[in-house]
Structure formats: C-alpha cells, structure tokens
Amino acid sequence: MATKSDIAAFRAELKSDVAALSEQVAGIERDLKQIRRDLYDLADRVENIAGYRKEIDHALDRIAAIEHHLGLKPKLAA
C-alpha cells in the first residue's frame, strides 16, 4: 500500500514530467508557427514566379502571332 510520502514523491515526479512535456510542446508549437510562416512566404514567392511564367508565355504567344502575321518563320534557339 502506498504511503503519503510515496504519493507526494509520485506527484512531484509527475509535475516535473508535465512541466518538461509542456516545454517540449511549446517548442514544437514555435517550430510549427515558423514552418507555417515559411510556407506562406514560399507560397507567395511561387505565386509570383508563376505570374512571371504566365507573362512570359503570353509574350511568346504575341511574338508568335506577330511573326505569323508578318510571314516570318520563328528562329528557335538551340
């Protein structure tokens, strides 16, 4: 049978374990928040890159249409 001192020791150990676990969870939360911020930043950068790709494709289409209209054969870079 457990004595009062056994229960008190178990409580102290449990409090210590809970405090350590709380610190670990807080660290994980900080890391996850930073990862989320980094992902949002990366998403913004990729969105901008995709926008540039779209603009480049549009410009190439316009160049091809102008070349066709002028009867020129496009010269492809090898």
CSV table of C-alpha atoms in Angstrom, one decimal:
chain,number,residue,atom,x,y,z
A,1,MET,CA,0.0,0.0,0.0
A,2,ALA,CA,1.2,3.5,-0.9
A,3,THR,CA,2.1,5.8,1.9
A,4,LYS,CA,1.6,9.6,1.9
A,5,SER,CA,5.3,10.1,1.2
A,6,ASP,CA,5.1,7.7,-1.8
A,7,ILE,CA,2.1,9.7,-3.2
A,8,ALA,CA,3.9,13.0,-2.6
A,9,ALA,CA,7.0,11.8,-4.4
A,10,PHE,CA,4.9,10.5,-7.3
A,11,ARG,CA,3.1,13.9,-7.5
A,12,ALA,CA,6.4,15.8,-7.6
A,13,GLU,CA,7.7,13.4,-10.3
A,14,LEU,CA,4.5,13.8,-12.3
A,15,LYS,CA,4.6,17.6,-12.0
A,16,SER,CA,8.2,17.6,-13.3
A,17,ASP,CA,7.2,15.3,-16.2
A,18,VAL,CA,4.3,17.5,-17.1
A,19,ALA,CA,6.4,20.7,-17.0
A,20,ALA,CA,9.0,19.1,-19.3
A,21,LEU,CA,6.3,17.9,-21.6
A,22,SER,CA,4.8,21.4,-21.6
A,23,GLU,CA,8.2,22.9,-22.6
A,24,GLN,CA,8.5,20.3,-25.4
A,25,VAL,CA,5.0,21.1,-26.7
A,26,ALA,CA,5.7,24.8,-26.6
A,27,GLY,CA,8.9,24.3,-28.6
A,28,ILE,CA,7.0,22.2,-31.2
A,29,GLU,CA,4.4,25.0,-31.4
A,30,ARG,CA,7.1,27.6,-32.0
A,31,ASP,CA,8.6,25.4,-34.7
A,32,LEU,CA,5.3,24.8,-36.4
A,33,LYS,CA,4.5,28.5,-36.4
A,34,GLN,CA,7.8,29.3,-38.0
A,35,ILE,CA,7.3,26.5,-40.6
A,36,ARG,CA,3.8,27.9,-41.4
A,37,ARG,CA,5.2,31.4,-41.9
A,38,ASP,CA,8.0,30.0,-44.1
A,39,LEU,CA,5.4,28.1,-46.2
A,40,TYR,CA,3.2,31.2,-46.6
A,41,ASP,CA,6.3,33.1,-47.7
A,42,LEU,CA,7.3,30.4,-50.1
A,43,ALA,CA,3.7,30.2,-51.5
A,44,ASP,CA,3.9,34.0,-52.1
A,45,ARG,CA,7.2,33.6,-53.9
A,46,VAL,CA,5.9,30.7,-56.1
A,47,GLU,CA,2.8,32.6,-56.9
A,48,ASN,CA,4.9,35.5,-58.2
A,49,ILE,CA,7.1,33.1,-60.2
A,50,ALA,CA,4.0,31.5,-61.7
A,51,GLY,CA,2.8,35.0,-62.6
A,52,TYR,CA,6.1,35.7,-64.4
A,53,ARG,CA,5.8,32.4,-66.2
A,54,LYS,CA,2.3,33.4,-67.3
A,55,GLU,CA,3.5,36.8,-68.6
A,56,ILE,CA,6.4,35.2,-70.4
A,57,ASP,CA,4.1,32.7,-72.1
A,58,HIS,CA,1.7,35.5,-73.1
A,59,ALA,CA,4.6,37.5,-74.6
A,60,LEU,CA,5.8,34.4,-76.5
A,61,ASP,CA,2.3,33.9,-77.9
A,62,ARG,CA,2.1,37.5,-79.0
A,63,ILE,CA,5.5,37.3,-80.7
A,64,ALA,CA,4.4,34.1,-82.5
A,65,ALA,CA,1.3,35.8,-83.7
A,66,ILE,CA,3.3,38.9,-84.9
A,67,GLU,CA,5.7,36.6,-86.7
A,68,HIS,CA,2.9,34.7,-88.3
A,69,HIS,CA,1.2,37.9,-89.4
A,70,LEU,CA,4.5,39.1,-90.9
A,71,GLY,CA,5.1,35.8,-92.6
A,72,LEU,CA,8.3,35.2,-90.7
A,73,LYS,CA,9.5,31.8,-89.6
A,74,PRO,CA,10.4,31.8,-86.0
A,75,LYS,CA,14.0,31.1,-85.3
A,76,LEU,CA,14.3,28.8,-82.3
A,77,ALA,CA,17.4,28.9,-80.1
A,78,ALA,CA,19.0,25.5,-79.9
